[in-house]
Coordinates of C-alpha atoms in Angstrom, one line a residue:
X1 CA 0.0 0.0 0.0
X2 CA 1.2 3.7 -0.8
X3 CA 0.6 6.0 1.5
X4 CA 2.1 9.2 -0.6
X5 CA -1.8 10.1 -1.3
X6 CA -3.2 9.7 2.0
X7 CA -4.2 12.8 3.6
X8 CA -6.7 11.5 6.3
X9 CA -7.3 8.8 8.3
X10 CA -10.3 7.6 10.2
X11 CA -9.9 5.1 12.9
X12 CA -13.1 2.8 13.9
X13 CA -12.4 1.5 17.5
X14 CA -9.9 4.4 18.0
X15 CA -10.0 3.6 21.9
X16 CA -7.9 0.8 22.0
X17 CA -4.9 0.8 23.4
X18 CA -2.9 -0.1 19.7
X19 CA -5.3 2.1 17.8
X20 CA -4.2 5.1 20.0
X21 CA -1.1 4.4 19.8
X22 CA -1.0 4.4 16.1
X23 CA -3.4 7.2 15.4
X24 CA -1.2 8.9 17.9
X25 CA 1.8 8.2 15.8
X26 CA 0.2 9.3 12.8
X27 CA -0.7 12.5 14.1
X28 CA 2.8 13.4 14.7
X29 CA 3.6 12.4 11.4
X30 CA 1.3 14.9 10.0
X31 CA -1.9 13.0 9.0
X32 CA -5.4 14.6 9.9
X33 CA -6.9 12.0 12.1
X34 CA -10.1 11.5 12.7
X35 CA -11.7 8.2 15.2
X36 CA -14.6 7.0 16.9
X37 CA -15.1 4.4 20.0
X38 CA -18.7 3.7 21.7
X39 CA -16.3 2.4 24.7
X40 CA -13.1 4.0 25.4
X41 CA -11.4 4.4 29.0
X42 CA -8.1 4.5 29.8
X43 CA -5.5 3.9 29.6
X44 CA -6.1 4.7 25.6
X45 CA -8.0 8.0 26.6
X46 CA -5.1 9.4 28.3
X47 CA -3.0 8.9 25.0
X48 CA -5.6 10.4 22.7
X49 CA -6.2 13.2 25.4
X50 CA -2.6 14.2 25.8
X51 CA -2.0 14.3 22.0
X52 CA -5.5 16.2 21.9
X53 CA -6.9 13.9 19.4
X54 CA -10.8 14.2 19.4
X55 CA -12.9 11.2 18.4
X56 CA -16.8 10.6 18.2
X57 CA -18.6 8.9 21.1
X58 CA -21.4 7.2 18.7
X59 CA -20.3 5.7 15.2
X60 CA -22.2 7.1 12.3
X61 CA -21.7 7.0 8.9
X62 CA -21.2 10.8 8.4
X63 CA -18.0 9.9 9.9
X64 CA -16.7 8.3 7.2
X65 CA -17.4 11.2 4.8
X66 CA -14.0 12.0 3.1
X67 CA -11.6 10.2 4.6
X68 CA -8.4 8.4 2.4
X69 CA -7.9 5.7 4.5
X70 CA -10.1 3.8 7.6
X71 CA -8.1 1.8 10.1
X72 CA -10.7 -1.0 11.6
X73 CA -10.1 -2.5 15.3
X74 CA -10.0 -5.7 15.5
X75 CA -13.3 -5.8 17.6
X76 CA -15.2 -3.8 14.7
X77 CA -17.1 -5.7 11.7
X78 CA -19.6 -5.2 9.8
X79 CA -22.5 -6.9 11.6
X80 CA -22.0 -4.6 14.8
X81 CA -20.6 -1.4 13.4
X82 CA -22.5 0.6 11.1
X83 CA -19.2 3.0 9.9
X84 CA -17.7 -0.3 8.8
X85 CA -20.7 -1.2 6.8
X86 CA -20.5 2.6 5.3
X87 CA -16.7 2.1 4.1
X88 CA -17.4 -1.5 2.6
X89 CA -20.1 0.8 0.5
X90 CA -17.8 3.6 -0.4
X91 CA -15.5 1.5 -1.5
X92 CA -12.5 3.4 0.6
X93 CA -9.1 1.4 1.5
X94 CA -9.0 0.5 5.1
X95 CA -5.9 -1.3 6.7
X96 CA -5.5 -2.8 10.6
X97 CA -3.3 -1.0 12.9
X98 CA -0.8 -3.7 12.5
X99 CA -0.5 -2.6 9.0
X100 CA -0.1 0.7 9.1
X101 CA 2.5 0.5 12.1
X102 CA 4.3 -1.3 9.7
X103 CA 4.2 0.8 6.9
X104 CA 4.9 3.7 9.2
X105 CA 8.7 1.5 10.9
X106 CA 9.4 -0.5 7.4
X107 CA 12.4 1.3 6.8
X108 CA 13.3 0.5 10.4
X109 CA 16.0 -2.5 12.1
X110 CA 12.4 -3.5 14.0
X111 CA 13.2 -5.4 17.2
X112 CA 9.6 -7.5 18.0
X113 CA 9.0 -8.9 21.3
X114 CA 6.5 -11.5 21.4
X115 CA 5.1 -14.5 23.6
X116 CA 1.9 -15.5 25.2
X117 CA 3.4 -13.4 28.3
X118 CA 5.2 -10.6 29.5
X119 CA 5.6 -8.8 25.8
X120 CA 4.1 -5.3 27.6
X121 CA 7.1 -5.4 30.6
X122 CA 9.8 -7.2 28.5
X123 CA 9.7 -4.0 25.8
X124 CA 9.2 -1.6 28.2
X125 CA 12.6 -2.8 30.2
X126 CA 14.0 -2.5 26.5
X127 CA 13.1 0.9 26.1
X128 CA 13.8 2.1 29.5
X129 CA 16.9 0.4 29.4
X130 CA 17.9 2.2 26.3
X131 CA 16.8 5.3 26.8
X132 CA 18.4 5.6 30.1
X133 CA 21.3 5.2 28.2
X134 CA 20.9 8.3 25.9
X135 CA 18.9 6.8 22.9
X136 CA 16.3 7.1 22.4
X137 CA 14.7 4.1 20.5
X138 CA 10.5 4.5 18.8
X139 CA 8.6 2.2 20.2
X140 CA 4.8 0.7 19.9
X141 CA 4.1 -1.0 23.3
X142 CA 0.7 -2.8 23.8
X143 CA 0.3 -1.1 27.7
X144 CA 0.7 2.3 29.2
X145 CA 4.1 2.6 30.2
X146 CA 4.2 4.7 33.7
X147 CA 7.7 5.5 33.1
X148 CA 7.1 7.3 29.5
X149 CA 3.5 8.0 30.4
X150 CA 2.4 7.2 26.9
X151 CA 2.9 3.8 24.8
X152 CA 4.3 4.9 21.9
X153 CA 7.1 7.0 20.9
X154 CA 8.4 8.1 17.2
X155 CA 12.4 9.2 17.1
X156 CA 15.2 9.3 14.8
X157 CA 16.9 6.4 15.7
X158 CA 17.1 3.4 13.1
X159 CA 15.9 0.9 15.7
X160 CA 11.7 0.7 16.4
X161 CA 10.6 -1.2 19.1
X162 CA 7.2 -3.2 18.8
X163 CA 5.2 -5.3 21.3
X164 CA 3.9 -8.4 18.6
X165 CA 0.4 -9.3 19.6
X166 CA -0.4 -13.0 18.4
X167 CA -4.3 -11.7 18.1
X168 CA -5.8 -11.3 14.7
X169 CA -5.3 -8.4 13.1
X170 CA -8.9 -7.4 11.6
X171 CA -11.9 -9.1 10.5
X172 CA -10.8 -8.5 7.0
X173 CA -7.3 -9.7 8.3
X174 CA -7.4 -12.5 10.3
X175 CA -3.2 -12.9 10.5
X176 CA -1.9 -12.6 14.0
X177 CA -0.8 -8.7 14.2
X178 CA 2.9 -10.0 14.6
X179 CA 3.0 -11.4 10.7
X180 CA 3.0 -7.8 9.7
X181 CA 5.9 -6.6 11.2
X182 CA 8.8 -8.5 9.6
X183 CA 11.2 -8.1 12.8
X184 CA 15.2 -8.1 12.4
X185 CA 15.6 -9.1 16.1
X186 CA 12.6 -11.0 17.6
X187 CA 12.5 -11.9 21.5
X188 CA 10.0 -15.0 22.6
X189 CA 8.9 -14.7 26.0
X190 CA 6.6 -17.9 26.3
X191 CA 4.4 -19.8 24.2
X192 CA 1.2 -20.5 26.0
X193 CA -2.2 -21.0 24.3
X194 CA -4.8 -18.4 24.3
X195 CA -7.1 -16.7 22.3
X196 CA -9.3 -20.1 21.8
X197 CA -11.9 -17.9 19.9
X198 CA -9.0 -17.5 16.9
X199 CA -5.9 -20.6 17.8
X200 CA -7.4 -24.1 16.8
X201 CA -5.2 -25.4 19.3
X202 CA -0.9 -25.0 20.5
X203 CA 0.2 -26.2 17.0
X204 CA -1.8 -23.7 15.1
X205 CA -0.4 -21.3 17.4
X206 CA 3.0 -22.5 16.8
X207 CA 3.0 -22.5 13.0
X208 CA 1.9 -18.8 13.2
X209 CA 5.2 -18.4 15.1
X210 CA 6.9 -20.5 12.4
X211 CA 5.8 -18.0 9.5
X212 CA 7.1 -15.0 11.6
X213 CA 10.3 -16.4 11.7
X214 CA 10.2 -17.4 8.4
X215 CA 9.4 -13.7 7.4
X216 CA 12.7 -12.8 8.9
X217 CA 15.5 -11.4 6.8
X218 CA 18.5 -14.0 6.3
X219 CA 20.7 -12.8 9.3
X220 CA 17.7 -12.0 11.7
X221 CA 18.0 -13.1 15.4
X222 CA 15.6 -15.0 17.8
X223 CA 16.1 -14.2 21.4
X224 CA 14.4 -16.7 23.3
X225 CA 13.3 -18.5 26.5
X226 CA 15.1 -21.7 27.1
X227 CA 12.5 -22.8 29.9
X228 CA 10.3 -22.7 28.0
X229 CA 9.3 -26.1 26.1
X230 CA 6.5 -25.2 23.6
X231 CA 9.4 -22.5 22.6
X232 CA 12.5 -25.1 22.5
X233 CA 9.8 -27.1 20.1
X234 CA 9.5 -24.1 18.3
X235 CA 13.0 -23.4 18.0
X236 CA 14.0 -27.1 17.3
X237 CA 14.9 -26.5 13.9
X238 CA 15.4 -23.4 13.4
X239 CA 19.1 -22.2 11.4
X240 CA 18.3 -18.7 13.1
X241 CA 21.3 -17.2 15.5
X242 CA 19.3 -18.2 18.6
X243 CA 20.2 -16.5 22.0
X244 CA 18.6 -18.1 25.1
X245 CA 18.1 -17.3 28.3
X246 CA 16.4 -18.7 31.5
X247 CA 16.5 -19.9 35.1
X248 CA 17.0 -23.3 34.9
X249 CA 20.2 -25.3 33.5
X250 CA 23.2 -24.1 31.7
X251 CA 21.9 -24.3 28.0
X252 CA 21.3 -20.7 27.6
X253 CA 23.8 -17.5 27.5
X254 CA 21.9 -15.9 30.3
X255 CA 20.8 -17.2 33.3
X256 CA 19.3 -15.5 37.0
X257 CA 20.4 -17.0 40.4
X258 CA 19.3 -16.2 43.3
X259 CA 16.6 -14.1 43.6
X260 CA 15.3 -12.5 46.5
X261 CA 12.7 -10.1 47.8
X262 CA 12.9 -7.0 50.5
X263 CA 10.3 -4.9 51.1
X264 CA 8.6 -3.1 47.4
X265 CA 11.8 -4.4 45.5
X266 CA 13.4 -7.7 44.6
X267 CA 17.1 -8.5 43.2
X268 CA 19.0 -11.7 41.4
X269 CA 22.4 -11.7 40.2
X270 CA 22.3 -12.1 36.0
X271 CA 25.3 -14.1 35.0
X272 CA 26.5 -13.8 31.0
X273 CA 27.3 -18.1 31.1
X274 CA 29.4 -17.3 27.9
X275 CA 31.5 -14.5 29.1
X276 CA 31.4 -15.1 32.8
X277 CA 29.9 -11.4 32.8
X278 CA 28.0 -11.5 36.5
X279 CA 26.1 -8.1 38.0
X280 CA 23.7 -8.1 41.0
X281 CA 20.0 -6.5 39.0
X282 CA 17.6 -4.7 41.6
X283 CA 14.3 -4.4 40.5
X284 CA 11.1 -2.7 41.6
X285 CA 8.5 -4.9 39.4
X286 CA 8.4 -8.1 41.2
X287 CA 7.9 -12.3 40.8
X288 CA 9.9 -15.2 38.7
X289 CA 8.2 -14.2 35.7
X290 CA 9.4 -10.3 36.2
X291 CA 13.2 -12.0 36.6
X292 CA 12.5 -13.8 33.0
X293 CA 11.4 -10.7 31.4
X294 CA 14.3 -8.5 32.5
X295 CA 16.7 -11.5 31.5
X296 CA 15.2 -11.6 27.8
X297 CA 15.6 -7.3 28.0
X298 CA 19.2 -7.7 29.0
X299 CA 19.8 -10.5 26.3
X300 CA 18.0 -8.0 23.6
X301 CA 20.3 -5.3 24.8
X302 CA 23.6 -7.1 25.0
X303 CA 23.2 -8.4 21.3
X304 CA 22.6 -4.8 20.4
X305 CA 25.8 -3.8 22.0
X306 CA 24.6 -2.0 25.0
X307 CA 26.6 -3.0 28.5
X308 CA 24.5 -4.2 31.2
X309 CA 26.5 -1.8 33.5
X310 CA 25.2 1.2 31.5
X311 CA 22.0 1.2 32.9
X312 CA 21.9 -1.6 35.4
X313 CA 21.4 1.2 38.2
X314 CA 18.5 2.8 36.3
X315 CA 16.3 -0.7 36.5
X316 CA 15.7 0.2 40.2
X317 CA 13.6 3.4 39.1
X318 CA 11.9 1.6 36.2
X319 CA 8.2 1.6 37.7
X320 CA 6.4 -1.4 34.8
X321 CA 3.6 -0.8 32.7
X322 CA 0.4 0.2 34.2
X323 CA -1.8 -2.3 35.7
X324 CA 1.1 -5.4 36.0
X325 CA 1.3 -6.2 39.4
X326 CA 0.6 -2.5 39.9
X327 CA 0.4 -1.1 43.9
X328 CA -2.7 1.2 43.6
X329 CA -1.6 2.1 47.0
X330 CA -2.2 1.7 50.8
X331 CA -4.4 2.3 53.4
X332 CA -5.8 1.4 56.9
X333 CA -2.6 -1.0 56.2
X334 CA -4.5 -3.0 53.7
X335 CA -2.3 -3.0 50.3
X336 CA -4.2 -3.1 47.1
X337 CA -2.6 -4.0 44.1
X338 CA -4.0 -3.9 40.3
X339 CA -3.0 -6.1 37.5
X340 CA -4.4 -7.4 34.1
X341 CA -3.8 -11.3 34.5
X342 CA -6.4 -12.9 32.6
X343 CA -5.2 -16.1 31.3
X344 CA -4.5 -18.9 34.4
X345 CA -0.9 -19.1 34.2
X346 CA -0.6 -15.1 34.7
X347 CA -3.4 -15.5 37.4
X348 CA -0.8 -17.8 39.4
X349 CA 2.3 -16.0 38.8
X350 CA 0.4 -12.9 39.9
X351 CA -0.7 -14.8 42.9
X352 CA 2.1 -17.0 43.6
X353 CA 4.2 -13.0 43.6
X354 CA 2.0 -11.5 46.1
X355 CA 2.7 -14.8 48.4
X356 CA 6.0 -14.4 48.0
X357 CA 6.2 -10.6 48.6
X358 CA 3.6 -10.8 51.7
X359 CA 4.2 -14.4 53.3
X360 CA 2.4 -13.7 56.5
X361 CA -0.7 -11.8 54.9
X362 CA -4.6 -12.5 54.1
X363 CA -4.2 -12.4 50.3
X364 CA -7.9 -12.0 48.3
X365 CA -8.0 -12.5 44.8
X366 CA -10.6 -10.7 42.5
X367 CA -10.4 -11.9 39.0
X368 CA -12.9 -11.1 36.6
X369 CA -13.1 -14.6 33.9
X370 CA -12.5 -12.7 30.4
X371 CA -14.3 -14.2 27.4
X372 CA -16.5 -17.3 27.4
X373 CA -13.9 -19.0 25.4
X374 CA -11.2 -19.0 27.3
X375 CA -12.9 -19.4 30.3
X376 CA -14.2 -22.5 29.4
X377 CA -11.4 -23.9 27.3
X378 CA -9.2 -23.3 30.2
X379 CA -11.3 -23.8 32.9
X380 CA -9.4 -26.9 34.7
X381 CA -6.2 -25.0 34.7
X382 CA -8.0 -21.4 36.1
X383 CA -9.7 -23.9 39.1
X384 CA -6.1 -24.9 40.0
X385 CA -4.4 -21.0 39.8
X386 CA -5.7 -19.7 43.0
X387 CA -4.0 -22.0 45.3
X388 CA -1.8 -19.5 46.9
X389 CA -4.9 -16.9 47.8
X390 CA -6.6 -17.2 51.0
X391 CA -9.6 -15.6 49.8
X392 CA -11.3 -15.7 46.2
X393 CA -13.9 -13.6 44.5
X394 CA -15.4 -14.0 40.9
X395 CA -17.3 -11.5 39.1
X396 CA -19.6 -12.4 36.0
X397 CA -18.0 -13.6 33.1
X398 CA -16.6 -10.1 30.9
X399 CA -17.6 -10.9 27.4
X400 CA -15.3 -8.4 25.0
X401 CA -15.7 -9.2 21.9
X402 CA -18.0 -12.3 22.3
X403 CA -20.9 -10.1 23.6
X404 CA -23.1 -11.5 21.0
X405 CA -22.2 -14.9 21.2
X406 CA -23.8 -17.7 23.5
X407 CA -21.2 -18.6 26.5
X408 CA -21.6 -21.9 27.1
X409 CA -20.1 -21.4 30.9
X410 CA -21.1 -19.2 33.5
X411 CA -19.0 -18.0 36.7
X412 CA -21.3 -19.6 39.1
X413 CA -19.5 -23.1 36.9
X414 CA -16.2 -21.2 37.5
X415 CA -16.7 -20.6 41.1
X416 CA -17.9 -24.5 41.6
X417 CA -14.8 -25.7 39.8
X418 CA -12.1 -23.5 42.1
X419 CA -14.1 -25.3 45.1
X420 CA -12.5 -28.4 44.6
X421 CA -9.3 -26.9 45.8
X422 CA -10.1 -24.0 47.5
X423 CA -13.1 -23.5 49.7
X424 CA -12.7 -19.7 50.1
X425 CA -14.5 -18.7 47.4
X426 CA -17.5 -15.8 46.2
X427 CA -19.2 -15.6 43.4
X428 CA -20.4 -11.9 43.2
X429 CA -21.8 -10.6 40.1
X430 CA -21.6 -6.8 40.0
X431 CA -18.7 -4.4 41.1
X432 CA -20.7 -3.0 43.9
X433 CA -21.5 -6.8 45.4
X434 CA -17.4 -6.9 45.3
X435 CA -16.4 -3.6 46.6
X436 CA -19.2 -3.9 49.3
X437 CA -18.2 -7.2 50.4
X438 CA -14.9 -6.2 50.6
X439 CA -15.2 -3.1 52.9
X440 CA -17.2 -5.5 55.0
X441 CA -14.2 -8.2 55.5
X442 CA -10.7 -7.2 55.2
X443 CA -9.2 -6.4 57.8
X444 CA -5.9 -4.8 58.3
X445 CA -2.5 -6.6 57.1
X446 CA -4.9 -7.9 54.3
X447 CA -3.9 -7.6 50.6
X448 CA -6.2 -7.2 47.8
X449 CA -5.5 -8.3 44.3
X450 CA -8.1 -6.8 41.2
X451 CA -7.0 -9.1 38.1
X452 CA -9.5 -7.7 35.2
X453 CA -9.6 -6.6 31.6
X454 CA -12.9 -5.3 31.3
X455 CA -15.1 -3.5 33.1
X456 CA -13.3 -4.3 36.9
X457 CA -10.5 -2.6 35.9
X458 CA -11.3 0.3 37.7
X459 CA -12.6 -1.4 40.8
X460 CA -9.0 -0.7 42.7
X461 CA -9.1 2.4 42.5
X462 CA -12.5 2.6 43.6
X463 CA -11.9 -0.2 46.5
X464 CA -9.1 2.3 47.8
X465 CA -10.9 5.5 47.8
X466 CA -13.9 3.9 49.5
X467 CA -11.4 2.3 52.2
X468 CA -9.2 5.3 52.3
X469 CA -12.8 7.7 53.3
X470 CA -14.7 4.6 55.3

């Protein structure tokens, strides 16, 4: 596509948090943007707001009038969004955001971090890491990064950094987002399946990780995680450079050792197994799966010739992207903490962190189940994830993008299932059952987890003012 004659651009589902990114980035490069989102809340709101791009509350087809190219969401189609049917009448171009952030970096050395897990915090570390070192690298990150208090950034630098979501890209696009981008260096945090409304099963998911390598140029570079086995299987037979890195063994070039917590912070000593490089990391993002993420940042960054010692002192400040283990704060000495876990393994490791960080506290988790299909298709392994909380609470099921499909499971199924290992357990339906049942039991000492997606992301902060004034 040639973009030499586009003048405006209309996003449908601007109120995502990739669709603000990019219509962000494309304001700054000097298109007139235009959007519209029927449900936007931050953290995408506080990109458009502080790049002052106005978008339409209600989607009408006046909307549309004009515009040279329309960049569809992935959650907008024709059957529930009446601009979309509008441009498939007027015959005008449209691309996904995955395109057009593409099109935007292709003359770019694009460094892609991807993996069921950790992609947001692993290329945030990247970024931080770099630009505490005086360059200052673009990057598309799929989270709100505290420390930049945006996530996105254009600059001059050759290198462009993008989080590679495995989610299709469009409804007229249904190739993971990642296929687009073509990466030089690509980073593979995890491979885990998800998505069951899109991945047929862990193979399909692995082939689609297969043609992204494949897309590669001829000297491109796979960073990967060694303790990982769906990636090894990935990676089998690959005739990529291959740089690994993990906890366990001596397979891979970078390793962590001992790892231990104090207080708000947590530190291991990273050990280079090839150069016999060793520095003590201090971190303030915490858990096992934090340690992974900055070891597959400090692989990234040693391949691109940056010394760990140049910014090793500047992870201690680096505060995580919004919402990932995030301390909403404290009060009456109960510690409430925000995070946007929604598959089971990052429910336990989100867990399994807090038990580690408070061993002698009550520890209740709130998770609200996020689509009917994966809480279904993952509903034995979600039953077995709360095992380290004392207290559980489940919400209805959050629908997203299956609001107009028939669940086939209910949370009243989830709550029965988590029984059978954990007898601590609520099933409350609305936000104001949760927060109200809350204020009613913790006590203090108690620390409260709020794992959502949808519309319970708010609920810390609304759990902490009401505790805060009760």
């Amino acid at each position: 596509m040639n973009l030499e004659k586009v003048k405006r651009i209309h996003f449908i589902g601007i109120a995502g948090i990739g669709m603000s990114a990019v219509a962000a980035m494309a304001k700054k490069l000097d298109y007139q943007i235009s959007g519209s989102d029927e449900n936007a809340y931050p953290p995408a709101t506080l990109v458009l707001d502080a790049n002052n791009i106005f978008f339409h509350k209600q989607y009408k087809k006046e909307h549309i009038q004009g515009q040279d190219l329309v960049v569809i969401g992935a959650g907008q189609d024709p059957d529930n969004n009446l601009e979309v049917r509008e441009v498939q009448k007027q015959g005008i171009e449209v691309v996904s955001f995955a395109e057009l952030l593409y099109l935007f970096t292709k003359d770019k050395f694009r460094i892609v971090v991807a993996g069921t897990h950790g992609k947001t915090t692993t290329a945030s570390l990247i970024a931080w890491a770099l630009n505490s070192t005086g360059q200052k690298i673009g990057f598309f990150i799929g989270g709100y990064v505290k420390d930049f208090k945006t996530n996105y950034s254009l600059s001059q630098s050759n290198n462009f950094l993008i989080e590679g979501d495995e989610y299709y890209s469009s409804f007229f696009d249904k190739r993971p987002k990642f296929l687009h981008y073509h990466p030089s260096l690509l980073v593979i945090t995890n491979l885990d399946l998800d998505h069951y409304d899109y991945y047929r099963n862990l193979d399909d998911l692995i082939d689609k990780f297969k043609k992204c390598i494949k897309a590669m140029p001829p000297d491109g570079v796979i960073v990967a995680c060694h303790d990982d086995q769906n990636v090894r299987k990935l990676l089998k037979r690959s005739e990529r450079k291959i740089i690994w890195y993990g906890l366990k063994g001596n397979q891979q070039k970078w390793k962590a050792e001992n790892i231990i917590y104090s207080g708000d912070s947590m530190s291991f000593r990273a050990r280079n197994l090839e150069t016999k490089e060793k520095e003590k990391i201090d971190l303030k993002i915490l858990g096992q799966h934090n340690v992974l993420n900055c070891l597959a940042a400090l692989a990234t960054l040693d391949y691109l010739g940056i010394s760990l010692r140049s910014y090793k002192e500047n992870l201690l400040k680096f505060q995580g992207s919004q919402r990932r283990f995030e301390k909403k704060g404290e009060a009456k000495e109960i510690i409430v903490i925000d995070d946007y876990a929604h598959h089971p393994t990052a429910v336990q490791a989100t867990i399994d962190t807090a038990r580690a960080v408070f061993p002698n506290r009550r520890i209740w988790a709130v998770f609200e189940p996020h689509t009917f299909s994966r809480t279904k298709a993952t509903l034995e392994q979600l039953a077995h994830s709360f095992l380290s909380a004392d207290q559980v609470i489940i919400p209805k099921i959050y629908p997203a993008r299956e609001k107009f499909k028939k669940g086939g499971i209910t949370a009243q199924k989830v709550v029965d299932e988590i029984k059978k290992y954990q007898q601590n357990v609520y099933y409350l339906p609305t936000q104001g059952e949760v927060v109200e049942h809350l204020l009613k039991e913790l006590r203090p000492k108690d620390v409260v987890i709020i794992m959502a997606v949808g519309v319970f992301n708010q609920v810390a902060d609304l759990l902490l003012s009401k505790i805060e004034n009760g």
